[in-house]
Amino acid sequence: MSRFLNDRLQKIESYTPGEQPQDKKYIKLNTNESPYPPSEGVIKAITEAEIKDLRLYCDPECKKLKNALAECYNTEPKNIFLSNGSDDILNFSFMAYGQSGAAFPDITYGFYSVFAELYGIETEIIPLKEDFTIDIGRFCGQNKLVVIANPNAPTGIELSLDEIEKIVISNPDSIVLIDEAYVDFGGTSCAELTKKYKNLLCVGTFSKSRSMAGARLGFAIASKEIIADLEKIKYSTNPYNINRLTQVAGVKAIEENDYYMDNCKKICDTREYTVKELEALGFEVLPSKANFVFAKRDKISGEKLYLKLKENGVLVRHFTAERIKDFNRITIGSREEMEMFIKTVKEILGEKI
Ligand SMILES: *Cc1c(COP(=O)(O)O)cnc(C)c1O
C-alpha cells in the first residue's frame, strides 16, 4: 500500500475470491462454476469476424442482449440492467441505496460487507437462526437497504417468495435486493414480483447456471426507475461495461436456454447423489437449492478436511468465520467428479478413524 491511498480505503478488508490455482489440475469444487461448457451456439458465435471487430467499441446499450433477456424473463428491456458480472450490480446498489444503512445476514456472500465498508455504510448484521435459515421478522421494517442472497450462500438454503414479499412490503421506503446467483438450481425467482413492487431489485448472473463465469455477465430486473438509477451510475463510471464477445455469447446463451436449464437439472440430480453419499458417511448437510452443498462432520474439523482434500487434488471452499468453520462448501461438479470427491472423502475418513 502506498502512503497516497486515502485513509478510508487503507482500512478496507477486501474480498478474497476462492482459489484459482494455476499450478496443477484439481477437481475444482470451490467456486461454484458449472462443470459443463457453454452451449454449441455460444462456442460457434465467437468467430474470427467477431474477434476482428474487437477494434470497435461495443454497443453501450447492449440492445440485442437486453431484448433477449427481456423475452426470457417475461419483461421489457427498460426493466433490465446489464453488468460486468453481478458483483458490479451489488457494487452500484450499495453505492446508490445505502444512505440509510444496509442490513444482511451474518452468514452470506462475503462481498456485501466489503461494499458496505467501501462506501462507509452503517450495517445491521442479522444473525441467521440456529438452523441457518434467515430470520424473516428481523428483516421486516428495517427501512434500509436489505440484501439477501436467495438461495443463500454458502448455506444453499432458500426463502419462499411469500417470505420475500413480506420483507419487501415491510420496507416500503428502501430497496430490497435479492441476489439470485443460484436460483436456477431449484429455487424460485422473484423477477415477476418486480412488476408489483417498485422497491424490489432482482439480481442474476450468467456465472453459475449458464457456464459463463469467465465472460462476466450479470443482470438486474426491476422497475424502470431503479434500472435508470443503475444506468446513471454505469454511464458515470464505465459505459462499455459488457465487452463485445460477452454480448454475442450472452445473446446465444439465451437462445439456447434449454441447454442450460437441462444442465441445471443434471446438477440438481448430482447434488441429491452427493447429499445421500455424504449423509451415509455421517455428514450433516444443510438443505441446498444451489449448485453446492454446505456440510460438516463430527471428529474432523472443516479446515482439516479442506486441507486433506486439497492434498489429494480436490479443492473445496472453507471459511474461517466462527459459526461455520466446521463446514466446507462443496460445489456440485459432474457426476464423475462427485464420485471422485466421495471416494477421496472416504479415504480421508478411513485414514482418520
Ligand atoms: C457468484 C456470486 C455472485 C457474483 O457473480 P458474478 O460472477 O459477479 O456474476 C453474486 N452473488 C453471489 C451470492 C454469488 O455466489
CSV table of C-alpha atoms and ligand atoms in Angstrom, one decimal:
chain,number,residue,atom,x,y,z
A,1,MET,CA,0.0,0.0,0.0
A,2,SER,CA,1.3,3.4,-0.8
A,3,ARG,CA,1.1,6.4,1.6
A,4,PHE,CA,-1.1,8.1,-1.0
A,5,LEU,CA,-4.1,5.9,-0.6
A,6,ASN,CA,-6.9,7.7,1.3
A,7,ASP,CA,-7.5,6.7,4.9
A,8,ARG,CA,-10.8,5.1,4.3
A,9,LEU,CA,-9.5,2.8,1.6
A,10,GLN,CA,-6.4,1.9,3.6
A,11,LYS,CA,-8.7,0.2,6.2
A,12,ILE,CA,-10.8,-1.8,3.9
A,13,GLU,CA,-10.6,-5.6,4.1
A,14,SER,CA,-11.2,-6.5,0.5
A,15,TYR,CA,-13.0,-9.6,-0.8
A,16,THR,CA,-10.9,-12.8,-1.0
A,17,PRO,CA,-12.0,-14.8,-4.1
A,18,GLY,CA,-11.8,-18.6,-4.0
A,19,GLU,CA,-8.5,-20.1,-5.1
A,20,GLN,CA,-7.9,-20.3,-8.8
A,21,PRO,CA,-4.7,-22.3,-8.7
A,22,GLN,CA,-2.7,-22.4,-12.0
A,23,ASP,CA,-0.2,-25.0,-10.8
A,24,LYS,CA,-1.8,-28.4,-11.1
A,25,LYS,CA,-5.0,-29.9,-12.1
A,26,TYR,CA,-7.5,-30.1,-9.3
A,27,ILE,CA,-11.1,-31.4,-9.2
A,28,LYS,CA,-12.3,-27.9,-8.7
A,29,LEU,CA,-15.3,-27.7,-6.4
A,30,ASN,CA,-14.5,-24.4,-4.7
A,31,THR,CA,-16.0,-21.5,-6.7
A,32,ASN,CA,-19.4,-22.8,-7.9
A,33,GLU,CA,-18.6,-22.8,-11.5
A,34,SER,CA,-20.5,-25.1,-13.9
A,35,PRO,CA,-18.9,-28.4,-14.8
A,36,TYR,CA,-20.4,-28.1,-18.3
A,37,PRO,CA,-19.1,-26.0,-21.2
A,38,PRO,CA,-21.1,-23.2,-22.8
A,39,SER,CA,-23.6,-24.4,-25.4
A,40,GLU,CA,-22.5,-25.1,-29.0
A,41,GLY,CA,-24.0,-21.9,-30.3
A,42,VAL,CA,-22.1,-19.8,-27.9
A,43,ILE,CA,-18.8,-21.5,-28.8
A,44,LYS,CA,-19.5,-21.0,-32.5
A,45,ALA,CA,-20.6,-17.4,-32.0
A,46,ILE,CA,-17.1,-16.3,-31.1
A,47,THR,CA,-16.0,-16.2,-34.7
A,48,GLU,CA,-12.9,-14.7,-36.3
A,49,ALA,CA,-15.0,-11.8,-37.6
A,50,GLU,CA,-16.2,-11.1,-34.1
A,51,ILE,CA,-12.7,-11.1,-32.8
A,52,LYS,CA,-11.6,-8.7,-35.6
A,53,ASP,CA,-14.4,-6.4,-34.5
A,54,LEU,CA,-12.8,-6.0,-31.1
A,55,ARG,CA,-11.1,-2.9,-32.5
A,56,LEU,CA,-14.5,-1.3,-32.3
A,57,TYR,CA,-16.3,-0.2,-29.1
A,58,CYS,CA,-19.2,-2.4,-28.1
A,59,ASP,CA,-22.9,-1.3,-28.0
A,60,PRO,CA,-23.1,0.5,-24.7
A,61,GLU,CA,-26.9,-0.1,-24.6
A,62,CYS,CA,-26.5,-3.8,-25.2
A,63,LYS,CA,-29.8,-3.7,-27.2
A,64,LYS,CA,-29.7,-7.3,-28.5
A,65,LEU,CA,-28.9,-8.8,-25.2
A,66,LYS,CA,-31.4,-6.8,-23.3
A,67,ASN,CA,-34.1,-7.7,-25.8
A,68,ALA,CA,-33.2,-11.4,-25.5
A,69,LEU,CA,-33.2,-11.3,-21.7
A,70,ALA,CA,-36.5,-9.3,-21.6
A,71,GLU,CA,-38.2,-12.0,-23.6
A,72,CYS,CA,-36.7,-14.8,-21.5
A,73,TYR,CA,-37.8,-13.2,-18.2
A,74,ASN,CA,-41.2,-12.0,-19.5
A,75,THR,CA,-40.4,-8.3,-19.0
A,76,GLU,CA,-39.4,-5.2,-21.0
A,77,PRO,CA,-35.8,-4.1,-22.0
A,78,LYS,CA,-36.4,-1.0,-19.9
A,79,ASN,CA,-36.7,-3.2,-16.8
A,80,ILE,CA,-33.3,-4.8,-17.4
A,81,PHE,CA,-29.8,-3.7,-16.5
A,82,LEU,CA,-26.6,-5.5,-17.6
A,83,SER,CA,-23.3,-5.5,-15.8
A,84,ASN,CA,-19.8,-6.9,-15.9
A,85,GLY,CA,-20.6,-9.7,-13.5
A,86,SER,CA,-23.4,-9.3,-11.0
A,87,ASP,CA,-20.8,-8.2,-8.4
A,88,ASP,CA,-21.0,-4.8,-10.3
A,89,ILE,CA,-24.7,-4.5,-9.6
A,90,LEU,CA,-24.1,-5.2,-5.9
A,91,ASN,CA,-21.4,-2.5,-6.0
A,92,PHE,CA,-23.7,0.0,-7.7
A,93,SER,CA,-26.6,-0.8,-5.3
A,94,PHE,CA,-24.5,-0.2,-2.2
A,95,MET,CA,-23.3,3.0,-3.8
A,96,ALA,CA,-26.8,4.1,-4.7
A,97,TYR,CA,-29.1,2.9,-2.0
A,98,GLY,CA,-27.1,2.7,1.2
A,99,GLN,CA,-27.7,6.2,2.6
A,100,SER,CA,-29.9,4.9,5.5
A,101,GLY,CA,-27.7,1.9,6.1
A,102,ALA,CA,-27.8,-1.7,5.0
A,103,ALA,CA,-29.0,-5.0,6.5
A,104,PHE,CA,-27.9,-8.5,5.6
A,105,PRO,CA,-27.3,-11.8,7.4
A,106,ASP,CA,-24.2,-12.7,9.3
A,107,ILE,CA,-23.6,-15.8,7.1
A,108,THR,CA,-23.9,-14.8,3.5
A,109,TYR,CA,-21.9,-13.7,0.4
A,110,GLY,CA,-18.7,-12.1,1.7
A,111,PHE,CA,-18.8,-9.2,-0.8
A,112,TYR,CA,-21.8,-7.4,0.9
A,113,SER,CA,-19.8,-6.3,3.9
A,114,VAL,CA,-16.9,-5.2,1.6
A,115,PHE,CA,-19.2,-2.9,-0.4
A,116,ALA,CA,-20.7,-1.6,2.8
A,117,GLU,CA,-17.3,-0.7,4.1
A,118,LEU,CA,-16.2,0.7,0.8
A,119,TYR,CA,-19.0,3.2,0.9
A,120,GLY,CA,-18.9,3.8,4.6
A,121,ILE,CA,-22.4,2.4,5.1
A,122,GLU,CA,-23.6,1.5,8.5
A,123,THR,CA,-24.6,-2.1,8.6
A,124,GLU,CA,-27.0,-4.1,10.6
A,125,ILE,CA,-25.8,-7.7,10.6
A,126,ILE,CA,-28.7,-10.0,11.3
A,127,PRO,CA,-27.7,-13.5,12.5
A,128,LEU,CA,-29.2,-16.5,10.8
A,129,LYS,CA,-31.3,-18.6,13.1
A,130,GLU,CA,-29.8,-21.6,14.8
A,131,ASP,CA,-30.7,-23.8,11.8
A,132,PHE,CA,-29.1,-21.4,9.4
A,133,THR,CA,-32.4,-20.1,8.0
A,134,ILE,CA,-33.0,-16.4,7.6
A,135,ASP,CA,-34.7,-14.6,10.4
A,136,ILE,CA,-37.5,-13.1,8.3
A,137,GLY,CA,-39.1,-11.0,11.1
A,138,ARG,CA,-35.8,-9.1,11.8
A,139,PHE,CA,-35.6,-8.1,8.1
A,140,CYS,CA,-39.0,-6.5,8.2
A,141,GLY,CA,-39.4,-2.8,8.9
A,142,GLN,CA,-35.7,-2.1,8.5
A,143,ASN,CA,-36.2,0.7,6.0
A,144,LYS,CA,-32.6,0.5,5.0
A,145,LEU,CA,-31.0,-1.3,2.0
A,146,VAL,CA,-31.9,-5.0,2.6
A,147,VAL,CA,-29.6,-7.5,0.8
A,148,ILE,CA,-30.5,-11.2,0.8
A,149,ALA,CA,-29.0,-14.0,-1.4
A,150,ASN,CA,-31.7,-16.4,-2.3
A,151,PRO,CA,-30.8,-19.2,-2.2
A,152,ASN,CA,-28.3,-18.0,0.4
A,153,ALA,CA,-24.6,-18.7,0.1
A,154,PRO,CA,-22.8,-20.5,1.5
A,155,THR,CA,-25.7,-22.3,3.1
A,156,GLY,CA,-27.7,-23.0,0.0
A,157,ILE,CA,-31.0,-22.6,1.9
A,158,GLU,CA,-33.9,-21.0,0.1
A,159,LEU,CA,-36.5,-18.4,1.2
A,160,SER,CA,-40.0,-18.7,-0.3
A,161,LEU,CA,-41.5,-16.0,-2.5
A,162,ASP,CA,-44.1,-15.3,0.3
A,163,GLU,CA,-41.3,-14.6,2.7
A,164,ILE,CA,-39.6,-12.3,0.3
A,165,GLU,CA,-42.8,-10.5,-0.4
A,166,LYS,CA,-43.3,-10.0,3.3
A,167,ILE,CA,-39.9,-8.4,3.6
A,168,VAL,CA,-40.5,-6.2,0.5
A,169,ILE,CA,-43.9,-5.0,1.8
A,170,SER,CA,-42.5,-4.1,5.2
A,171,ASN,CA,-39.6,-2.0,3.8
A,172,PRO,CA,-41.6,0.4,1.5
A,173,ASP,CA,-39.1,3.2,1.7
A,174,SER,CA,-35.9,1.3,0.9
A,175,ILE,CA,-34.6,-1.1,-1.7
A,176,VAL,CA,-34.8,-4.9,-1.1
A,177,LEU,CA,-32.1,-6.5,-3.2
A,178,ILE,CA,-32.5,-10.3,-3.8
A,179,ASP,CA,-29.3,-11.8,-5.2
A,180,GLU,CA,-30.4,-14.8,-7.3
A,181,ALA,CA,-26.9,-16.1,-8.3
A,182,TYR,CA,-28.1,-19.7,-7.6
A,183,VAL,CA,-31.8,-19.5,-8.3
A,184,ASP,CA,-31.7,-21.8,-11.4
A,185,PHE,CA,-30.8,-24.8,-9.3
A,186,GLY,CA,-34.2,-25.4,-7.8
A,187,GLY,CA,-35.2,-22.0,-6.4
A,188,THR,CA,-37.9,-19.6,-7.4
A,189,SER,CA,-37.1,-16.3,-8.9
A,190,CYS,CA,-38.7,-13.1,-7.6
A,191,ALA,CA,-38.4,-11.5,-11.1
A,192,GLU,CA,-42.2,-11.4,-11.5
A,193,LEU,CA,-42.7,-9.6,-8.2
A,194,THR,CA,-40.6,-6.7,-9.5
A,195,LYS,CA,-43.7,-5.7,-11.6
A,196,LYS,CA,-45.7,-5.3,-8.4
A,197,TYR,CA,-43.1,-3.8,-6.1
A,198,LYS,CA,-41.1,-0.7,-7.0
A,199,ASN,CA,-38.6,-1.3,-4.3
A,200,LEU,CA,-37.6,-4.8,-5.3
A,201,LEU,CA,-34.3,-5.3,-7.1
A,202,CYS,CA,-33.7,-8.8,-8.5
A,203,VAL,CA,-30.1,-9.7,-9.5
A,204,GLY,CA,-28.9,-12.6,-11.6
A,205,THR,CA,-25.7,-13.8,-13.2
A,206,PHE,CA,-24.5,-16.0,-16.1
A,207,SER,CA,-21.6,-17.2,-14.0
A,208,LYS,CA,-23.2,-20.2,-12.3
A,209,SER,CA,-26.1,-21.7,-14.2
A,210,ARG,CA,-25.1,-20.5,-17.7
A,211,SER,CA,-21.4,-21.6,-17.7
A,212,MET,CA,-20.0,-18.1,-18.3
A,213,ALA,CA,-18.2,-17.1,-15.1
A,214,GLY,CA,-15.2,-16.1,-17.2
A,215,ALA,CA,-17.2,-13.9,-19.6
A,216,ARG,CA,-18.5,-11.7,-16.7
A,217,LEU,CA,-22.2,-11.1,-17.3
A,218,GLY,CA,-24.7,-10.1,-14.7
A,219,PHE,CA,-28.2,-8.6,-14.9
A,220,ALA,CA,-30.8,-6.9,-12.8
A,221,ILE,CA,-34.6,-7.0,-13.2
A,222,ALA,CA,-36.5,-4.1,-11.5
A,223,SER,CA,-38.8,-1.1,-12.1
A,224,LYS,CA,-37.7,1.2,-14.9
A,225,GLU,CA,-36.9,3.8,-12.3
A,226,ILE,CA,-34.4,1.5,-10.5
A,227,ILE,CA,-32.9,0.5,-13.8
A,228,ALA,CA,-32.5,4.2,-14.7
A,229,ASP,CA,-30.6,4.7,-11.4
A,230,LEU,CA,-28.2,1.8,-12.3
A,231,GLU,CA,-27.8,3.1,-15.9
A,232,LYS,CA,-26.9,6.5,-14.4
A,233,ILE,CA,-24.1,5.0,-12.4
A,234,LYS,CA,-22.9,2.9,-15.3
A,235,TYR,CA,-22.7,6.0,-17.6
A,236,SER,CA,-20.8,7.8,-14.8
A,237,THR,CA,-18.2,5.0,-14.5
A,238,ASN,CA,-17.9,2.6,-17.5
A,239,PRO,CA,-20.4,2.9,-20.3
A,240,TYR,CA,-18.9,0.0,-22.2
A,241,ASN,CA,-19.2,-2.4,-19.3
A,242,ILE,CA,-20.2,-5.5,-21.4
A,243,ASN,CA,-17.5,-6.4,-23.9
A,244,ARG,CA,-18.3,-7.4,-27.5
A,245,LEU,CA,-17.6,-11.1,-27.1
A,246,THR,CA,-19.7,-11.3,-23.9
A,247,GLN,CA,-22.6,-9.6,-25.6
A,248,VAL,CA,-22.5,-12.0,-28.5
A,249,ALA,CA,-22.1,-15.0,-26.2
A,250,GLY,CA,-24.9,-13.8,-23.9
A,251,VAL,CA,-27.5,-13.5,-26.8
A,252,LYS,CA,-26.7,-17.0,-27.9
A,253,ALA,CA,-26.8,-18.4,-24.4
A,254,ILE,CA,-30.4,-17.1,-24.0
A,255,GLU,CA,-31.3,-18.5,-27.4
A,256,GLU,CA,-30.1,-21.9,-26.1
A,257,ASN,CA,-31.5,-21.5,-22.7
A,258,ASP,CA,-32.9,-25.1,-22.7
A,259,TYR,CA,-29.4,-26.5,-22.8
A,260,TYR,CA,-28.5,-24.6,-19.6
A,261,MET,CA,-31.7,-25.5,-17.8
A,262,ASP,CA,-31.1,-29.2,-18.6
A,263,ASN,CA,-27.6,-28.8,-17.2
A,264,CYS,CA,-29.1,-27.3,-14.0
A,265,LYS,CA,-31.4,-30.4,-13.7
A,266,LYS,CA,-28.4,-32.7,-14.1
A,267,ILE,CA,-26.6,-30.7,-11.4
A,268,CYS,CA,-29.6,-31.0,-9.1
A,269,ASP,CA,-29.6,-34.8,-9.6
A,270,THR,CA,-25.9,-34.9,-8.9
A,271,ARG,CA,-26.5,-32.8,-5.8
A,272,GLU,CA,-29.0,-35.3,-4.5
A,273,TYR,CA,-26.5,-38.1,-5.1
A,274,THR,CA,-23.8,-36.2,-3.2
A,275,VAL,CA,-26.0,-35.4,-0.3
A,276,LYS,CA,-27.0,-39.0,0.1
A,277,GLU,CA,-23.4,-40.2,0.0
A,278,LEU,CA,-22.3,-37.5,2.4
A,279,GLU,CA,-25.1,-38.3,4.8
A,280,ALA,CA,-24.2,-42.0,4.6
A,281,LEU,CA,-20.7,-41.0,5.7
A,282,GLY,CA,-22.1,-39.2,8.8
A,283,PHE,CA,-22.1,-35.7,7.5
A,284,GLU,CA,-24.6,-33.0,8.4
A,285,VAL,CA,-25.7,-31.4,5.1
A,286,LEU,CA,-27.8,-28.2,5.0
A,287,PRO,CA,-30.8,-28.4,2.6
A,288,SER,CA,-29.5,-26.9,-0.6
A,289,LYS,CA,-31.3,-25.4,-3.5
A,290,ALA,CA,-27.9,-24.3,-5.1
A,291,ASN,CA,-25.1,-25.8,-7.1
A,292,PHE,CA,-23.2,-26.5,-3.9
A,293,VAL,CA,-23.7,-28.1,-0.5
A,294,PHE,CA,-22.6,-26.9,2.9
A,295,ALA,CA,-21.5,-29.9,5.0
A,296,LYS,CA,-19.7,-30.8,8.2
A,297,ARG,CA,-18.8,-33.9,10.1
A,298,ASP,CA,-18.0,-34.6,13.7
A,299,LYS,CA,-14.5,-35.6,14.5
A,300,ILE,CA,-12.9,-33.8,11.6
A,301,SER,CA,-12.6,-30.1,11.5
A,302,GLY,CA,-13.6,-28.2,8.4
A,303,GLU,CA,-10.1,-27.0,7.9
A,304,LYS,CA,-8.5,-30.4,8.3
A,305,LEU,CA,-10.9,-31.9,5.7
A,306,TYR,CA,-10.3,-29.0,3.4
A,307,LEU,CA,-6.5,-29.4,3.6
A,308,LYS,CA,-6.7,-33.2,3.2
A,309,LEU,CA,-8.9,-32.9,0.2
A,310,LYS,CA,-6.5,-30.3,-1.3
A,311,GLU,CA,-3.6,-32.6,-0.7
A,312,ASN,CA,-5.5,-35.2,-2.6
A,313,GLY,CA,-6.3,-33.0,-5.6
A,314,VAL,CA,-9.8,-31.9,-4.6
A,315,LEU,CA,-10.5,-28.2,-4.0
A,316,VAL,CA,-13.5,-27.1,-1.8
A,317,ARG,CA,-14.1,-23.8,-0.1
A,318,HIS,CA,-13.5,-23.4,3.6
A,319,PHE,CA,-14.5,-20.3,5.6
A,320,THR,CA,-12.9,-19.4,8.9
A,321,ALA,CA,-15.8,-17.5,10.5
A,322,GLU,CA,-16.5,-19.0,13.9
A,323,ARG,CA,-20.1,-20.1,13.2
A,324,ILE,CA,-19.2,-22.0,10.0
A,325,LYS,CA,-15.6,-23.1,10.5
A,326,ASP,CA,-16.6,-26.7,10.8
A,327,PHE,CA,-18.3,-26.7,7.4
A,328,ASN,CA,-17.0,-26.9,3.9
A,329,ARG,CA,-18.8,-25.6,0.8
A,330,ILE,CA,-18.6,-28.1,-1.9
A,331,THR,CA,-19.6,-27.2,-5.5
A,332,ILE,CA,-21.5,-29.8,-7.4
A,333,GLY,CA,-19.4,-30.8,-10.3
A,334,SER,CA,-20.1,-33.6,-12.9
A,335,ARG,CA,-21.2,-37.0,-11.7
A,336,GLU,CA,-17.7,-38.3,-12.2
A,337,GLU,CA,-16.1,-35.5,-10.2
A,338,MET,CA,-18.5,-36.1,-7.4
A,339,GLU,CA,-17.8,-39.8,-7.4
A,340,MET,CA,-14.1,-39.0,-7.1
A,341,PHE,CA,-14.8,-36.5,-4.4
A,342,ILE,CA,-16.8,-39.0,-2.3
A,343,LYS,CA,-14.1,-41.7,-2.9
A,344,THR,CA,-11.5,-39.2,-1.6
A,345,VAL,CA,-13.6,-38.3,1.4
A,346,LYS,CA,-13.9,-42.0,2.3
A,347,GLU,CA,-10.2,-42.5,2.0
A,348,ILE,CA,-9.5,-39.5,4.3
A,349,LEU,CA,-12.0,-40.6,6.9
A,350,GLY,CA,-10.7,-44.2,6.7
A,351,GLU,CA,-7.3,-42.8,7.4
A,352,LYS,CA,-8.6,-40.8,10.3
A,353,ILE,CA,-11.0,-43.2,12.2
B,1,LIG,C1,-21.0,-15.9,-7.5
B,1,LIG,C2,-21.9,-14.9,-6.8
B,1,LIG,C3,-22.1,-13.6,-7.3
B,1,LIG,C4,-21.3,-13.0,-8.3
B,1,LIG,O1,-21.3,-13.5,-9.5
B,1,LIG,P1,-20.6,-12.7,-10.8
B,1,LIG,O2,-19.7,-13.7,-11.3
B,1,LIG,O3,-20.0,-11.4,-10.4
B,1,LIG,O4,-21.8,-12.5,-11.6
B,1,LIG,C5,-23.0,-12.8,-6.6
B,1,LIG,N1,-23.7,-13.3,-5.6
B,1,LIG,C6,-23.5,-14.5,-5.0
B,1,LIG,C7,-24.2,-14.9,-3.8
B,1,LIG,C8,-22.6,-15.3,-5.6
B,1,LIG,O5,-22.3,-16.5,-5.1
